[in-house]
Tab-separated table of C-alpha atoms in Angstrom:
chain	number	residue	atom	x	y	z
A	1	ASP	CA	-0.398	-24.738	7.120
A	2	GLN	CA	1.587	-26.298	9.949
A	3	GLN	CA	5.160	-25.162	9.375
A	4	VAL	CA	6.432	-26.510	12.685
A	5	LYS	CA	5.540	-30.061	13.614
A	6	GLN	CA	5.901	-32.007	16.823
A	7	ASN	CA	4.786	-35.487	15.933
A	8	SER	CA	4.888	-36.957	19.434
A	9	PRO	CA	1.998	-35.617	21.497
A	10	SER	CA	3.304	-37.193	24.689
A	11	LEU	CA	6.408	-38.624	26.303
A	12	SER	CA	6.769	-40.508	29.566
A	13	VAL	CA	10.216	-40.863	31.132
A	14	GLN	CA	11.572	-42.077	34.430
A	15	GLU	CA	13.146	-39.572	36.775
A	16	GLY	CA	16.878	-39.333	36.211
A	17	ARG	CA	16.722	-40.565	32.602
A	18	ILE	CA	17.014	-38.518	29.435
A	19	SER	CA	13.998	-36.903	27.747
A	20	ILE	CA	14.313	-36.324	24.003
A	21	LEU	CA	11.754	-34.139	22.275
A	22	ASN	CA	11.700	-33.792	18.509
A	23	CYS	CA	10.564	-31.048	16.170
A	24	ASP	CA	10.494	-30.756	12.372
A	25	TYR	CA	9.966	-27.660	10.270
A	26	THR	CA	9.142	-27.099	6.628
A	27	ASN	CA	9.939	-23.431	6.056
A	28	SER	CA	13.534	-23.079	4.863
A	29	MET	CA	13.434	-19.381	5.767
A	30	PHE	CA	13.344	-20.218	9.481
A	31	ASP	CA	16.691	-19.480	11.084
A	32	TYR	CA	15.935	-19.074	14.773
A	33	PHE	CA	14.423	-21.773	16.935
A	34	LEU	CA	13.126	-21.774	20.475
A	35	TRP	CA	11.665	-24.151	23.002
A	36	TYR	CA	8.965	-23.027	25.396
A	37	LYS	CA	7.651	-24.833	28.455
A	38	LYS	CA	4.079	-24.535	29.672
A	39	TYR	CA	2.500	-25.559	32.957
A	40	PRO	CA	-1.303	-25.796	33.289
A	41	ALA	CA	-3.035	-22.430	33.775
A	42	GLU	CA	0.162	-20.543	32.957
A	43	GLY	CA	1.486	-18.931	29.807
A	44	PRO	CA	4.417	-20.474	27.921
A	45	THR	CA	7.831	-19.585	29.296
A	46	PHE	CA	11.049	-19.473	27.300
A	47	LEU	CA	13.425	-22.361	27.860
A	48	ILE	CA	16.256	-22.330	25.332
A	49	SER	CA	16.968	-21.170	21.783
A	50	ILE	CA	19.356	-21.793	18.920
A	51	SER	CA	20.376	-19.810	15.864
A	52	SER	CA	20.837	-21.519	12.521
A	53	ILE	CA	24.544	-20.706	12.574
A	54	LYS	CA	24.936	-23.224	15.388
A	55	ASP	CA	24.146	-26.902	15.643
A	56	LYS	CA	24.071	-27.168	19.421
A	57	ASN	CA	23.243	-24.965	22.370
A	58	GLU	CA	23.450	-26.059	25.970
A	59	ASP	CA	22.045	-24.526	29.134
A	60	GLY	CA	22.385	-26.614	32.241
A	61	ARG	CA	20.283	-29.774	31.897
A	62	PHE	CA	18.842	-28.601	28.576
A	63	THR	CA	20.517	-29.004	25.181
A	64	VAL	CA	19.029	-28.183	21.803
A	65	PHE	CA	20.420	-29.737	18.639
A	66	LEU	CA	19.749	-28.385	15.159
A	67	ASN	CA	20.115	-30.329	11.897
A	68	LYS	CA	19.462	-27.778	9.166
A	69	SER	CA	19.770	-30.198	6.274
A	70	ALA	CA	17.058	-32.381	7.791
A	71	LYS	CA	15.035	-29.397	9.022
A	72	HIS	CA	14.963	-31.060	12.416
A	73	LEU	CA	15.715	-30.016	15.948
A	74	SER	CA	15.588	-31.801	19.248
A	75	LEU	CA	15.590	-30.909	22.909
A	76	HIS	CA	17.431	-33.118	25.368
A	77	ILE	CA	16.720	-32.897	29.076
A	78	VAL	CA	19.123	-34.793	31.271
A	79	PRO	CA	18.611	-35.815	33.961
A	80	SER	CA	14.821	-35.476	33.863
A	81	GLN	CA	13.198	-34.231	37.072
A	82	PRO	CA	9.559	-34.304	38.254
A	83	GLY	CA	9.364	-30.516	37.828
A	84	ASP	CA	10.044	-30.998	34.120
A	85	SER	CA	6.552	-32.462	33.676
A	86	ALA	CA	4.914	-29.916	31.375
A	87	VAL	CA	3.977	-29.249	27.765
A	88	TYR	CA	6.940	-28.316	25.570
A	89	PHE	CA	6.462	-26.241	22.434
A	90	CYS	CA	8.922	-25.891	19.606
A	91	ALA	CA	8.837	-22.506	17.838
A	92	ALA	CA	10.607	-20.918	14.892
A	93	SER	CA	11.021	-17.594	13.145
A	94	GLY	CA	12.809	-16.205	10.117
A	95	SER	CA	15.164	-13.266	9.742
A	96	ASN	CA	13.339	-9.971	10.193
A	97	ASP	CA	10.193	-11.910	11.114
A	98	TYR	CA	9.026	-10.845	14.514
A	99	LYS	CA	6.406	-13.517	15.043
A	100	LEU	CA	6.917	-17.134	16.082
A	101	SER	CA	5.335	-20.229	14.529
A	102	PHE	CA	4.636	-22.939	17.094
A	103	GLY	CA	4.306	-26.695	16.997
A	104	ALA	CA	1.379	-28.468	18.665
A	105	GLY	CA	3.407	-29.381	21.733
A	106	THR	CA	4.640	-32.515	23.485
A	107	THR	CA	3.407	-33.354	26.969
A	108	VAL	CA	6.241	-34.701	29.092
A	109	THR	CA	5.512	-36.749	32.192
A	110	VAL	CA	8.433	-37.586	34.467
A	111	ARG	CA	7.715	-40.655	36.605
A	112	ALA	CA	9.264	-40.977	40.050
B	1	ASP	CA	5.216	-8.436	39.304
B	2	THR	CA	6.592	-6.859	36.119
B	3	GLY	CA	5.553	-9.604	33.705
B	4	VAL	CA	2.845	-9.543	31.038
B	5	SER	CA	-0.582	-9.137	32.608
B	6	GLN	CA	-3.869	-10.228	31.037
B	7	ASN	CA	-7.434	-9.836	32.176
B	8	PRO	CA	-9.921	-11.208	32.614
B	9	ARG	CA	-8.371	-14.611	33.115
B	10	HIS	CA	-11.604	-16.339	32.215
B	11	LYS	CA	-14.664	-15.086	30.388
B	12	ILE	CA	-17.861	-17.050	29.832
B	13	THR	CA	-20.296	-15.515	27.385
B	14	LYS	CA	-23.281	-16.408	25.284
B	15	ARG	CA	-23.050	-16.717	21.536
B	16	GLY	CA	-23.560	-13.383	19.841
B	17	GLN	CA	-22.198	-11.260	22.675
B	18	ASN	CA	-19.104	-9.055	22.403
B	19	VAL	CA	-16.068	-9.603	24.602
B	20	THR	CA	-12.905	-7.595	25.204
B	21	PHE	CA	-9.581	-8.740	26.601
B	22	ARG	CA	-6.841	-6.496	27.897
B	23	CYS	CA	-3.084	-7.014	27.890
B	24	ASP	CA	-0.475	-4.981	29.740
B	25	PRO	CA	2.980	-5.805	28.358
B	26	ILE	CA	6.348	-5.537	30.051
B	27	SER	CA	6.925	-1.796	30.213
B	28	GLU	CA	10.116	-1.557	28.169
B	29	HIS	CA	8.847	-3.863	25.392
B	30	ASN	CA	7.590	-2.038	22.334
B	31	ARG	CA	6.339	-5.126	20.496
B	32	LEU	CA	3.095	-6.779	21.518
B	33	TYR	CA	1.558	-9.955	20.117
B	34	TRP	CA	-1.768	-11.752	20.334
B	35	TYR	CA	-1.947	-15.507	19.906
B	36	ARG	CA	-4.810	-17.973	20.177
B	37	GLN	CA	-4.459	-21.497	21.530
B	38	THR	CA	-7.033	-24.248	21.256
B	39	LEU	CA	-6.965	-27.634	22.945
B	40	GLY	CA	-4.164	-29.855	21.699
B	41	GLN	CA	-2.628	-27.136	19.538
B	42	GLY	CA	0.213	-24.707	19.914
B	43	PRO	CA	-0.282	-20.956	19.999
B	44	GLU	CA	-1.425	-19.539	16.646
B	45	PHE	CA	-0.378	-16.021	15.670
B	46	LEU	CA	-3.179	-13.467	15.388
B	47	THR	CA	-1.570	-10.040	15.203
B	48	TYR	CA	1.261	-7.891	16.471
B	49	PHE	CA	2.040	-4.260	17.180
B	50	GLN	CA	5.165	-2.185	17.172
B	51	ASN	CA	4.308	0.606	19.565
B	52	GLU	CA	0.815	1.697	18.486
B	53	ALA	CA	1.117	0.480	14.882
B	54	GLN	CA	-0.517	-2.838	13.993
B	55	LEU	CA	2.044	-4.326	11.604
B	56	GLU	CA	0.646	-7.726	10.730
B	57	LYS	CA	-2.640	-9.594	10.988
B	58	SER	CA	-3.208	-13.299	10.442
B	59	ARG	CA	-5.996	-14.522	8.199
B	60	LEU	CA	-7.330	-16.127	11.390
B	61	LEU	CA	-8.305	-12.621	12.481
B	62	SER	CA	-11.741	-12.327	10.884
B	63	ASP	CA	-13.588	-9.028	10.625
B	64	ARG	CA	-15.262	-9.819	13.956
B	65	PHE	CA	-11.899	-9.423	15.662
B	66	SER	CA	-10.235	-6.092	16.293
B	67	ALA	CA	-7.119	-5.256	18.236
B	68	GLU	CA	-5.830	-1.899	19.331
B	69	ARG	CA	-2.858	-0.558	21.178
B	70	PRO	CA	-3.524	3.093	21.880
B	71	LYS	CA	-0.455	5.100	22.852
B	72	GLY	CA	1.712	2.033	22.440
B	73	SER	CA	1.103	0.770	25.956
B	74	PHE	CA	-1.658	-1.716	26.818
B	75	SER	CA	-3.621	-3.529	24.120
B	76	THR	CA	-7.192	-4.722	23.777
B	77	LEU	CA	-8.555	-7.575	21.693
B	78	GLU	CA	-12.279	-7.367	20.987
B	79	ILE	CA	-14.382	-10.148	19.523
B	80	GLN	CA	-17.787	-9.116	18.239
B	81	ARG	CA	-20.755	-11.459	17.814
B	82	THR	CA	-18.929	-14.345	19.423
B	83	GLU	CA	-19.316	-17.849	18.039
B	84	GLN	CA	-18.707	-21.182	19.756
B	85	GLY	CA	-15.624	-21.639	17.566
B	86	ASP	CA	-14.076	-18.602	19.239
B	87	SER	CA	-13.719	-20.580	22.471
B	88	ALA	CA	-9.978	-20.690	23.103
B	89	MET	CA	-7.155	-19.332	25.238
B	90	TYR	CA	-6.075	-15.893	24.044
B	91	LEU	CA	-2.430	-15.267	24.834
B	92	CYS	CA	-0.655	-11.941	24.821
B	93	ALA	CA	3.117	-11.637	24.578
B	94	SER	CA	5.607	-8.819	24.390
B	95	SER	CA	9.204	-8.491	23.269
B	96	LEU	CA	12.044	-6.108	22.685
B	97	ASP	CA	12.515	-4.661	19.243
B	98	ARG	CA	14.689	-7.305	17.584
B	99	PRO	CA	13.613	-10.063	15.167
B	100	THR	CA	14.967	-12.993	17.098
B	101	GLY	CA	13.928	-11.758	20.464
B	102	GLU	CA	12.298	-13.999	22.991
B	103	LEU	CA	8.571	-13.500	23.496
B	104	PHE	CA	7.329	-13.149	27.059
B	105	PHE	CA	3.816	-14.497	27.468
B	106	GLY	CA	1.062	-13.623	29.874
B	107	GLU	CA	-1.050	-16.255	31.586
B	108	GLY	CA	-3.780	-15.954	28.977
B	109	SER	CA	-7.483	-15.158	28.899
B	110	ARG	CA	-9.701	-18.190	28.454
B	111	LEU	CA	-12.899	-17.577	26.484
B	112	THR	CA	-15.835	-19.958	26.701
B	113	VAL	CA	-18.739	-19.247	24.336
B	114	LEU	CA	-21.942	-21.063	25.242
């Protein structure tokens, strides 16, 4: 039962351009959303999060947008840099739910 | 390094053997999680602990799997009578005691069952 879906397994973008990663969820009880970044042979590391009371959260080059009515969130990276090449996971949890449900990930490749 | 530590990083075993993985969480974190990740998939929740109490187990955790966290510090995940389908990356994470807290992951223990 995949409650968090990332339908694009890969994304290739030129350095300096914007990367847009998308994520959809089905569980209406989810109210906290996170993005994790993973390099090969390393564990996932936290990137940015957003609570359902907001529709946008920005941290430097990274912005997450949340559309609750559509059960959709997106991560914007601008400008994209070669070091951003990694797998990005979308994750979600509900109130009082301590575990995270993850999407399958999107592999981002930033071309020089 | 005060991050989450897992060992061994890689374990190769023959089908039917038992394996055990260890996780040392960040010291001030009282919640500890085990996830499993297979190729092309995101991490899948297996179980989590608050201190030494195991509070939730996924249906993915068959009776061949057992996890412990004695004294609320490090945790072990044991897989008995391994099967080829158990081949995966086993990730441990820890967090502070709040529902929307960020999880801090270790580098994982990769299991290969021949």
